[in-house]
Short mmCIF file of N, CA and C in Angstrom, two decimals:
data_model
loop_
_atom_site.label_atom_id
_atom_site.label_comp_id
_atom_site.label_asym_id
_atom_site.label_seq_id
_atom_site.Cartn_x
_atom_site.Cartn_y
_atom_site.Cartn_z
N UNK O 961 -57.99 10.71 49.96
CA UNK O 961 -58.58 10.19 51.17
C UNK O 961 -59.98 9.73 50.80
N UNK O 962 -60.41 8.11 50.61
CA UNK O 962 -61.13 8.30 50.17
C UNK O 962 -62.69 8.27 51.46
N UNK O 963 -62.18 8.06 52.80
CA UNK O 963 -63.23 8.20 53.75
C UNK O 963 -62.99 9.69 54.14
N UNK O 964 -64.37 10.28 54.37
CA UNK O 964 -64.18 11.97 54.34
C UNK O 964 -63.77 11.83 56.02
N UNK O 965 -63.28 13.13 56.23
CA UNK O 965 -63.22 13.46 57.18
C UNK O 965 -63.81 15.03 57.87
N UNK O 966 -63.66 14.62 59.28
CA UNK O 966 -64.71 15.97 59.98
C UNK O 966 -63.92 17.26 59.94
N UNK O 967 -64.79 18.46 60.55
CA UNK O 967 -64.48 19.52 60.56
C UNK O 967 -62.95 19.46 61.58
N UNK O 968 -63.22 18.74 62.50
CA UNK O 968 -61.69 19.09 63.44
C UNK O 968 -60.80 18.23 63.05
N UNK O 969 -60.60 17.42 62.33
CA UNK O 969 -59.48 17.09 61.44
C UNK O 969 -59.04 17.83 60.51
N UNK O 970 -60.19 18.49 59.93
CA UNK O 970 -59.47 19.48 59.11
C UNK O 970 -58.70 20.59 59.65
N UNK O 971 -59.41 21.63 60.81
CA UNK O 971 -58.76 22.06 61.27
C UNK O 971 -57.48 21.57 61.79
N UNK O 972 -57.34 20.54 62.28
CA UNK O 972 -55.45 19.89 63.01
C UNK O 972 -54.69 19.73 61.67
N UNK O 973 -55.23 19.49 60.15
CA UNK O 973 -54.48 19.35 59.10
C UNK O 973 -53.82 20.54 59.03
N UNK O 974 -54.95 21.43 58.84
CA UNK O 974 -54.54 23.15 58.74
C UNK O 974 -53.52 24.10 59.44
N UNK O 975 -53.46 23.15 60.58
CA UNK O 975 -52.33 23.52 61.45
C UNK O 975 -51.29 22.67 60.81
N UNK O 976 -51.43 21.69 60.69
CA UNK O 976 -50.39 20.98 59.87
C UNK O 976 -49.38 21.27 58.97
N UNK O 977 -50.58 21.84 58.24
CA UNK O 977 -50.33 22.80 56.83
C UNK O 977 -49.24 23.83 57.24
N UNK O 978 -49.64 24.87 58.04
CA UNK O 978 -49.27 25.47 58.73
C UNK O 978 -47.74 25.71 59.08
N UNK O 979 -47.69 24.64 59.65
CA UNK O 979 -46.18 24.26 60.12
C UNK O 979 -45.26 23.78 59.31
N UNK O 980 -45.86 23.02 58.38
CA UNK O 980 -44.87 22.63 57.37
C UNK O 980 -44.59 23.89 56.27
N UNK O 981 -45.34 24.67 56.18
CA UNK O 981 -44.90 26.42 55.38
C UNK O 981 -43.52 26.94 56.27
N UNK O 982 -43.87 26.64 57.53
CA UNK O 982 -43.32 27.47 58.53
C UNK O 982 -41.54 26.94 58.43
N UNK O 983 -42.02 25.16 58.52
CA UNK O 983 -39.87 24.41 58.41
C UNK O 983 -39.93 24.78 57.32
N UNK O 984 -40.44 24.69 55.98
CA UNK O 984 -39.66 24.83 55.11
C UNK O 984 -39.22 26.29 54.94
N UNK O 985 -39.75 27.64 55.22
CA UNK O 985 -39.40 28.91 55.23
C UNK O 985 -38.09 28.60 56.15
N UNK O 986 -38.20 28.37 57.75
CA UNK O 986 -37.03 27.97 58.14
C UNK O 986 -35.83 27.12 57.76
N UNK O 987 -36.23 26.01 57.01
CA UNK O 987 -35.05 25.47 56.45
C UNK O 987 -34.45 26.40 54.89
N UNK O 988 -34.86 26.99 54.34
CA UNK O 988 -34.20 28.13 53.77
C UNK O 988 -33.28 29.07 54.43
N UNK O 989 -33.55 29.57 55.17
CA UNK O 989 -32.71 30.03 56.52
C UNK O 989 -31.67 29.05 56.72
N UNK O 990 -31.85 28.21 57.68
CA UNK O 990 -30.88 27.38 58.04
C UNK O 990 -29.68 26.94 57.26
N UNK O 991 -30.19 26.73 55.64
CA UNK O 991 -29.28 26.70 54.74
C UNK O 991 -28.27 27.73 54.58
N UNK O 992 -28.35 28.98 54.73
CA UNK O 992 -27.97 30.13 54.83
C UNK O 992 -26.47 30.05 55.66
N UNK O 993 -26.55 29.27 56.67
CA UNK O 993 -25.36 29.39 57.98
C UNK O 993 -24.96 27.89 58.62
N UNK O 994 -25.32 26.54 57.72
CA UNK O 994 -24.85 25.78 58.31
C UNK O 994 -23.42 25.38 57.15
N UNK O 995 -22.74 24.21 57.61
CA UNK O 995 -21.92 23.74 56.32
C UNK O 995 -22.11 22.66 55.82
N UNK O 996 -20.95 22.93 54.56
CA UNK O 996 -22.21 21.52 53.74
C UNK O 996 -22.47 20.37 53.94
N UNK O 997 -21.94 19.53 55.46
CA UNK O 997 -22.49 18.36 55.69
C UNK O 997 -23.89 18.42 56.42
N UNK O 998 -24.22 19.39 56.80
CA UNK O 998 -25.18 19.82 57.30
C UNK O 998 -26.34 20.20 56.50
N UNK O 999 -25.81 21.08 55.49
CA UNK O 999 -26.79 21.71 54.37
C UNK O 999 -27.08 20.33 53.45
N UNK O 1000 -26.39 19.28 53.37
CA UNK O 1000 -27.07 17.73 52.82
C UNK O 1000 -28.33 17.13 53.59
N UNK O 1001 -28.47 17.37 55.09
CA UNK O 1001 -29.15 16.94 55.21
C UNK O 1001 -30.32 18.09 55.26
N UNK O 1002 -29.81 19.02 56.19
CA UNK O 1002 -30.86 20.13 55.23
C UNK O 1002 -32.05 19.78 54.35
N UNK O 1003 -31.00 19.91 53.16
CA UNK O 1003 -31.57 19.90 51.73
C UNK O 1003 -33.15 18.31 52.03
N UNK O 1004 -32.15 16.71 52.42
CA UNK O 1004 -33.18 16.18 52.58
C UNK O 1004 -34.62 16.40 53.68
N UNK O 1005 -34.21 17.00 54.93
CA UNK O 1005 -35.24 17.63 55.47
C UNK O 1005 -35.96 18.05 54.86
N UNK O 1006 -36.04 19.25 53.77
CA UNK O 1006 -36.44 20.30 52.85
C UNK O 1006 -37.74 19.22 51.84
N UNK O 1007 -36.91 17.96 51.72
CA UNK O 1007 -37.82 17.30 50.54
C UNK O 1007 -38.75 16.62 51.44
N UNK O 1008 -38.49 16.02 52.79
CA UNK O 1008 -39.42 15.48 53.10
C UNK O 1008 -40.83 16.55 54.02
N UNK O 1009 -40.38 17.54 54.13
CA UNK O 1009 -41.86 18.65 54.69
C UNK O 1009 -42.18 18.71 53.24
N UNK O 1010 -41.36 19.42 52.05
CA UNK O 1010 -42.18 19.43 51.27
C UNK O 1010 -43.39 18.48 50.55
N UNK O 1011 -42.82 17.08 50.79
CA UNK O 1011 -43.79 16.06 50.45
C UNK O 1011 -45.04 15.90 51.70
N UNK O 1012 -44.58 16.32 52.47
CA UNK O 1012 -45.46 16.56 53.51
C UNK O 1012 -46.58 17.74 53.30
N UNK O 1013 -45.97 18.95 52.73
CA UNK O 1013 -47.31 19.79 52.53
C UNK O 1013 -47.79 19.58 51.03
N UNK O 1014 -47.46 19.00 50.58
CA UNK O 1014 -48.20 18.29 49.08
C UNK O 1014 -49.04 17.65 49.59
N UNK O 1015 -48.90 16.35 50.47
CA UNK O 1015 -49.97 15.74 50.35
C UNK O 1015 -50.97 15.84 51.08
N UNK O 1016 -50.85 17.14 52.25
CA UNK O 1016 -51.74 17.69 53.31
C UNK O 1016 -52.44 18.86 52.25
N UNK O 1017 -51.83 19.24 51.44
CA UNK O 1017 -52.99 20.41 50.27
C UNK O 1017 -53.34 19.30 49.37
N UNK O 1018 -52.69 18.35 49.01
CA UNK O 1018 -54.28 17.48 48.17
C UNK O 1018 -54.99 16.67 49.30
N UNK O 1019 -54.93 15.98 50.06
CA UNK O 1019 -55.92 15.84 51.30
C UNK O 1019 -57.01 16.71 51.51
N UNK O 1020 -56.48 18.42 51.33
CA UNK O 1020 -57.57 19.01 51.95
C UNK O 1020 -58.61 19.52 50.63
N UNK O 1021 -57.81 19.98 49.45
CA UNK O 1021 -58.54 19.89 48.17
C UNK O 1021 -59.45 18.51 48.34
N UNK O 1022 -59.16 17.74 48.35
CA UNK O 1022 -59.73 16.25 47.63
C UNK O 1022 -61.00 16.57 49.02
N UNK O 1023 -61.15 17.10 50.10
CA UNK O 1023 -62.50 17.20 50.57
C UNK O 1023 -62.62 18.34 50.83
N UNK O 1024 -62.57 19.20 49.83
CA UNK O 1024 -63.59 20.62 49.67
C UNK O 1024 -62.57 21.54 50.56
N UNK O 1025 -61.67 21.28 51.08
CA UNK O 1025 -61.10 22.79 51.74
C UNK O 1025 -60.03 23.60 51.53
N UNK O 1026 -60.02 24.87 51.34
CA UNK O 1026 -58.88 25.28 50.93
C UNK O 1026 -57.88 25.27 51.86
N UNK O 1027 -56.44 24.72 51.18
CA UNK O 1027 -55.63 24.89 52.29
C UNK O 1027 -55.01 26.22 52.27
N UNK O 1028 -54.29 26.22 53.58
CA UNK O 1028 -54.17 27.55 54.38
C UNK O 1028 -52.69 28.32 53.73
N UNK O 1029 -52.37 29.46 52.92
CA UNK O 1029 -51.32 29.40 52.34
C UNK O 1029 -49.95 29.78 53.15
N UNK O 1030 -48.72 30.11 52.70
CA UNK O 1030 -47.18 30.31 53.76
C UNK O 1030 -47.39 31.50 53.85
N UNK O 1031 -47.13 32.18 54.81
CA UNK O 1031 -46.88 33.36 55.12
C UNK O 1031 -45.60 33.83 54.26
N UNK O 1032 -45.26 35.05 53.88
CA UNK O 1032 -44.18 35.62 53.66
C UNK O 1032 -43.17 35.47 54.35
N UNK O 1033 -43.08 35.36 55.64
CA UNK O 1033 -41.68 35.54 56.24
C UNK O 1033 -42.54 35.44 57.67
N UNK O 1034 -41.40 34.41 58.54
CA UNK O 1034 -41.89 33.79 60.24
C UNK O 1034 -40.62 34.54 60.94
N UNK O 1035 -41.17 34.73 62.11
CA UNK O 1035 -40.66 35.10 62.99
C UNK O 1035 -39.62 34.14 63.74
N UNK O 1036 -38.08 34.66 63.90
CA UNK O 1036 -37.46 33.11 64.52
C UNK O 1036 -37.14 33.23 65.89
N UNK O 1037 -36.94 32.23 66.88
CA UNK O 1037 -37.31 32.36 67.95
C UNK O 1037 -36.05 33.21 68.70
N UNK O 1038 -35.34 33.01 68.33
CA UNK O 1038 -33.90 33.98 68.45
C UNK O 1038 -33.48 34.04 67.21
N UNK O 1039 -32.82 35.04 66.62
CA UNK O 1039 -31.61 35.65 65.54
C UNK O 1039 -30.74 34.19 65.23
N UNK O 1040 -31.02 34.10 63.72
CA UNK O 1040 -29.99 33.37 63.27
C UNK O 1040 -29.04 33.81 62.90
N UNK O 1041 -27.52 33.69 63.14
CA UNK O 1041 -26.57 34.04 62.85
C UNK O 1041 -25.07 33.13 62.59
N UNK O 1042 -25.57 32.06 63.13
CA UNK O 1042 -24.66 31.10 63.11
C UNK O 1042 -25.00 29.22 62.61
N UNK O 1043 -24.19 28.71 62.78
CA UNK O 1043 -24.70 27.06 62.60
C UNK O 1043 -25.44 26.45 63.61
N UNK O 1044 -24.99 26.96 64.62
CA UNK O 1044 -25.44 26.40 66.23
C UNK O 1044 -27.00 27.40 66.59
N UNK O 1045 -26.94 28.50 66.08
CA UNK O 1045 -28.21 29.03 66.06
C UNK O 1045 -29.07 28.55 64.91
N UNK O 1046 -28.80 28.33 63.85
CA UNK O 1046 -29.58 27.24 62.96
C UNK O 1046 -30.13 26.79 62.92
N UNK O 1047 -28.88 25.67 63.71
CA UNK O 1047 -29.20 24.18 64.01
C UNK O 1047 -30.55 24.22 64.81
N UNK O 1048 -30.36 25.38 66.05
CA UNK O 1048 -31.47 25.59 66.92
C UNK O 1048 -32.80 25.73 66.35
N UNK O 1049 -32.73 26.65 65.09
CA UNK O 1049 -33.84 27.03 64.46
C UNK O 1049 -34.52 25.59 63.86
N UNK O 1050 -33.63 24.49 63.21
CA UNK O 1050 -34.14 23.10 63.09
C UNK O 1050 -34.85 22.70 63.65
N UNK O 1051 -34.31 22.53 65.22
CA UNK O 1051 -34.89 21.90 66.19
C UNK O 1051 -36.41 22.27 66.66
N UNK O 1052 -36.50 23.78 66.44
CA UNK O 1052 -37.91 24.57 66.94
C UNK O 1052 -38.58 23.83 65.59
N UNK O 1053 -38.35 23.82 64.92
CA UNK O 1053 -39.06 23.92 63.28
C UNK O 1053 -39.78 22.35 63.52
N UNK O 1054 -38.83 21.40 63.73
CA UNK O 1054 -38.96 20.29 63.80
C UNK O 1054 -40.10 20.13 64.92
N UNK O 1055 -39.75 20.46 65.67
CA UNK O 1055 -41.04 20.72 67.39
C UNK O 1055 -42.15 20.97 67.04
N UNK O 1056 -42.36 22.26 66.58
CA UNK O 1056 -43.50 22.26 65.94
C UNK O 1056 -44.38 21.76 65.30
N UNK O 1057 -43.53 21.15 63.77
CA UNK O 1057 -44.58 20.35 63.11
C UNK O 1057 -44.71 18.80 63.91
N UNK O 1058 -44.20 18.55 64.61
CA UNK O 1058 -44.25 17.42 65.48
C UNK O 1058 -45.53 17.74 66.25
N UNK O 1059 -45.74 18.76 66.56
CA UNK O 1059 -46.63 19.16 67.62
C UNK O 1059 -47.87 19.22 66.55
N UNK O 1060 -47.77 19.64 65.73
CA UNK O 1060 -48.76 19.88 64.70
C UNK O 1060 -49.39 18.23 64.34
N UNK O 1061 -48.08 17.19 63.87
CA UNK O 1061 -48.89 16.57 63.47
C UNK O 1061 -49.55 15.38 64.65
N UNK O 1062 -49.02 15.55 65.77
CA UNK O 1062 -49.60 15.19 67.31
C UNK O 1062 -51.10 15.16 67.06
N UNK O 1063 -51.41 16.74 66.95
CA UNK O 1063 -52.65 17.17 66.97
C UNK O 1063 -53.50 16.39 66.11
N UNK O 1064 -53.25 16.46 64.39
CA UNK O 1064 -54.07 15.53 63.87
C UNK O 1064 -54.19 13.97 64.27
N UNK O 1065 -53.22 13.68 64.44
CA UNK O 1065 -53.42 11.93 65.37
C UNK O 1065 -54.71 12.01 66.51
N UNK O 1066 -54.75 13.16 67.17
CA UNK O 1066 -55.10 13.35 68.23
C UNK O 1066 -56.82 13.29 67.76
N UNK O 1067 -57.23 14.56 66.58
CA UNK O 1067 -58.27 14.95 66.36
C UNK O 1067 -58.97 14.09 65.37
N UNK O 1068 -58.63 13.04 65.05
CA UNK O 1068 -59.32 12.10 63.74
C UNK O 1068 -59.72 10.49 64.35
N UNK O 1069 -60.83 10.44 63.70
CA UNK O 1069 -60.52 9.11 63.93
C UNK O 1069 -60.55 8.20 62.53
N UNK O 1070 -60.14 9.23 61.41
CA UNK O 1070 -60.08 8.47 60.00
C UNK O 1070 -59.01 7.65 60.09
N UNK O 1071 -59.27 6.28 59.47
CA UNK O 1071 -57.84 5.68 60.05
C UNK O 1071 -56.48 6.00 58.96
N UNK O 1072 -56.99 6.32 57.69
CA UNK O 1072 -55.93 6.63 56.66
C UNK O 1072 -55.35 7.88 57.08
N UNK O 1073 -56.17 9.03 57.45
CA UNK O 1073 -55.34 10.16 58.35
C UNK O 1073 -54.63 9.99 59.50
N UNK O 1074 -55.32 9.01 60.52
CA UNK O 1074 -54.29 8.65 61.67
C UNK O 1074 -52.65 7.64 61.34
N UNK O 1075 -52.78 7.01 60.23
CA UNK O 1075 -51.77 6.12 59.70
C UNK O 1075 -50.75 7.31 58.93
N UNK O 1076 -51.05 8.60 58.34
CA UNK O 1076 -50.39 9.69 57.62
C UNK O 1076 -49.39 10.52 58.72
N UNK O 1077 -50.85 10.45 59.96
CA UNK O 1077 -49.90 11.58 60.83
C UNK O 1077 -48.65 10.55 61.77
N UNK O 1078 -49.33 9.45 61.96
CA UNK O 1078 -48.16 8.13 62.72
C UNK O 1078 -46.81 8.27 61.99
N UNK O 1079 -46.83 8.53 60.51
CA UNK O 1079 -45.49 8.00 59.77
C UNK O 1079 -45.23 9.40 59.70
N UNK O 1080 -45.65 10.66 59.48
CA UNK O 1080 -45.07 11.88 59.54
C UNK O 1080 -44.64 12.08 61.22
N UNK O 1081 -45.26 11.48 62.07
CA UNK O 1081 -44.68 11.82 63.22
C UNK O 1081 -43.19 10.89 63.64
N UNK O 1082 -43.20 9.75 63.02
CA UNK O 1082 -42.20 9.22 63.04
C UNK O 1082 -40.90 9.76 62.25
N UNK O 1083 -41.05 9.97 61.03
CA UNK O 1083 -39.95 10.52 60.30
C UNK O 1083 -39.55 11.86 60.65
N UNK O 1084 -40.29 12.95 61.65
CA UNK O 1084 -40.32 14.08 62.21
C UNK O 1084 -39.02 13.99 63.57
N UNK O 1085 -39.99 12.61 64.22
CA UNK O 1085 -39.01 12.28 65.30
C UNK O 1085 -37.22 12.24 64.65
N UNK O 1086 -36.92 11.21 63.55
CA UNK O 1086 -35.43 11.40 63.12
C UNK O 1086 -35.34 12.74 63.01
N UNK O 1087 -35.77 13.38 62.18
CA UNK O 1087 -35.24 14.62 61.41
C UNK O 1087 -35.18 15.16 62.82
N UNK O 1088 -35.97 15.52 64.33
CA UNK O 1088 -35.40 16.43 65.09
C UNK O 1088 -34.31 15.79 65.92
N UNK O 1089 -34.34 14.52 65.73
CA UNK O 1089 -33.43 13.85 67.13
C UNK O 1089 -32.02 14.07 66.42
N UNK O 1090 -31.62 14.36 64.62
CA UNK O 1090 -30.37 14.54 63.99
C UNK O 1090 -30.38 16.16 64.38
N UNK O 1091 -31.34 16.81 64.36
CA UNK O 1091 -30.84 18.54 64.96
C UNK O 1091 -30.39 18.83 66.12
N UNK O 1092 -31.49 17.62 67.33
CA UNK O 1092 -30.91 18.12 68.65
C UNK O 1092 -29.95 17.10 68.90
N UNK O 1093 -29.09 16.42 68.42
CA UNK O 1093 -27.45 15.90 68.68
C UNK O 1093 -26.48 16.95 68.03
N UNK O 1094 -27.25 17.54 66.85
CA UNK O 1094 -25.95 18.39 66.39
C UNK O 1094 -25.95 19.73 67.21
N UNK O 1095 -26.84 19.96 68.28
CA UNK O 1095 -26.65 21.35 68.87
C UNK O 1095 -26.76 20.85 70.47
N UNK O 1096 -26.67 19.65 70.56
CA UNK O 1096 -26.47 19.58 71.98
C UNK O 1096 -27.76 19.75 72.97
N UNK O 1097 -29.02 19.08 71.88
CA UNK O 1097 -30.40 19.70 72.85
C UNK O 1097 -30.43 18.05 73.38
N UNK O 1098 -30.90 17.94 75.03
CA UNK O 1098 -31.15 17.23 75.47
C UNK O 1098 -32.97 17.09 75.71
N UNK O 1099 -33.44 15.89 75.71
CA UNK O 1099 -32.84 14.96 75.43
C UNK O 1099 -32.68 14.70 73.63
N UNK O 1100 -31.73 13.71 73.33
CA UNK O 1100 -31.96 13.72 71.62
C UNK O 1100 -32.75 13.37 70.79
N UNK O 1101 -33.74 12.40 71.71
CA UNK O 1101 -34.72 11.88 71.11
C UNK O 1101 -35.94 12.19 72.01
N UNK O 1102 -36.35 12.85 71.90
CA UNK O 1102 -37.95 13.37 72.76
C UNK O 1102 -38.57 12.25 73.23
N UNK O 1103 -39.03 12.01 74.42
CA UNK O 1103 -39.71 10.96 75.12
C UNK O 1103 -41.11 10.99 74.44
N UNK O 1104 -41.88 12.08 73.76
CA UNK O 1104 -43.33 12.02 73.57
C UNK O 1104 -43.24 12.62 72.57
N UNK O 1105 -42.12 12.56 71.59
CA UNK O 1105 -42.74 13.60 69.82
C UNK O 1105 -44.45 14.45 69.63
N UNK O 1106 -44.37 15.78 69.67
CA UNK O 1106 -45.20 16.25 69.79
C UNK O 1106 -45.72 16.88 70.93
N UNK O 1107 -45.34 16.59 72.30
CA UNK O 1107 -45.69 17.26 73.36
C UNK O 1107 -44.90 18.09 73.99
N UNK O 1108 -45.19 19.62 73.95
CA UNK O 1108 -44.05 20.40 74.00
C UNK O 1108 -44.25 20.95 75.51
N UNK O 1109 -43.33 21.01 76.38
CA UNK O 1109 -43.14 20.98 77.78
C UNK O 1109 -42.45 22.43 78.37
#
């Protein structure tokens, strides 16, 4: 990044950060109980948060801050036990960092950070609108990615 950015961008990254520890701990899980046409896309979910918290910990390295590390183990919002509970767990996972990266859009006015969180919020939007068709969450495509109701 090569225009710095302020203290409350960093903080909305950090949440960022945050959330993307959080799907990918959950999409380990999820792998656990879906089947394997499911666990394909999974798996690509899996690569794209991970490229997502790569380039939100060199973002925050590259201006002085440490990023925030994964917790050991998250709390899920109900018991996974099945595909359809999973799937559910997707969908929260997905919400979240949606919501997360809302926030940085919200809190910056760097334009290379606002152009990062636009295309992570976009590719966020597919990845949850393919979870909530496979479990039946209405609506399938969220009217406002990121604003949780």
């Amino acid at each position: 990044m090569s225009v710095p950015i302020d203290d409350e961008a960093v903080n909305a990254l950090q949440g960022a950060l945050a959330a993307e520890h959080a799907a990918l701990w959950s999409y380990t899980l999820i792998l656990a109980f879906v089947p394997a046409d499911q666990a394909a896309v999974a798996r690509q979910d899996i690569a794209g948060h991970r490229t997502l918290r790569s380039q939100i910990e060199q973002t925050l390295t590259d201006v002085g801050a440490r990023p925030v590390s994964a917790q050991p183990a998250y709390a899920t919002p109900v018991p996974v036990t099945d595909a359809l509970s999973a799937g559910r767990l997707a969908v929260t996972a997905e919400a979240d960092a949606l919501a997360a990266w809302r926030s940085v859009l919200e809190h910056t006015t760097n334009q290379q950070l606002r152009v990062a969180a636009l295309k992570a919020l976009s590719e966020g939007t597919v990845r949850a609108s393919r979870w909530r068709a496979a479990t039946g969450t209405a609506p399938t495509i969220p009217s406002l990615p990121g604003i949780v109701r």
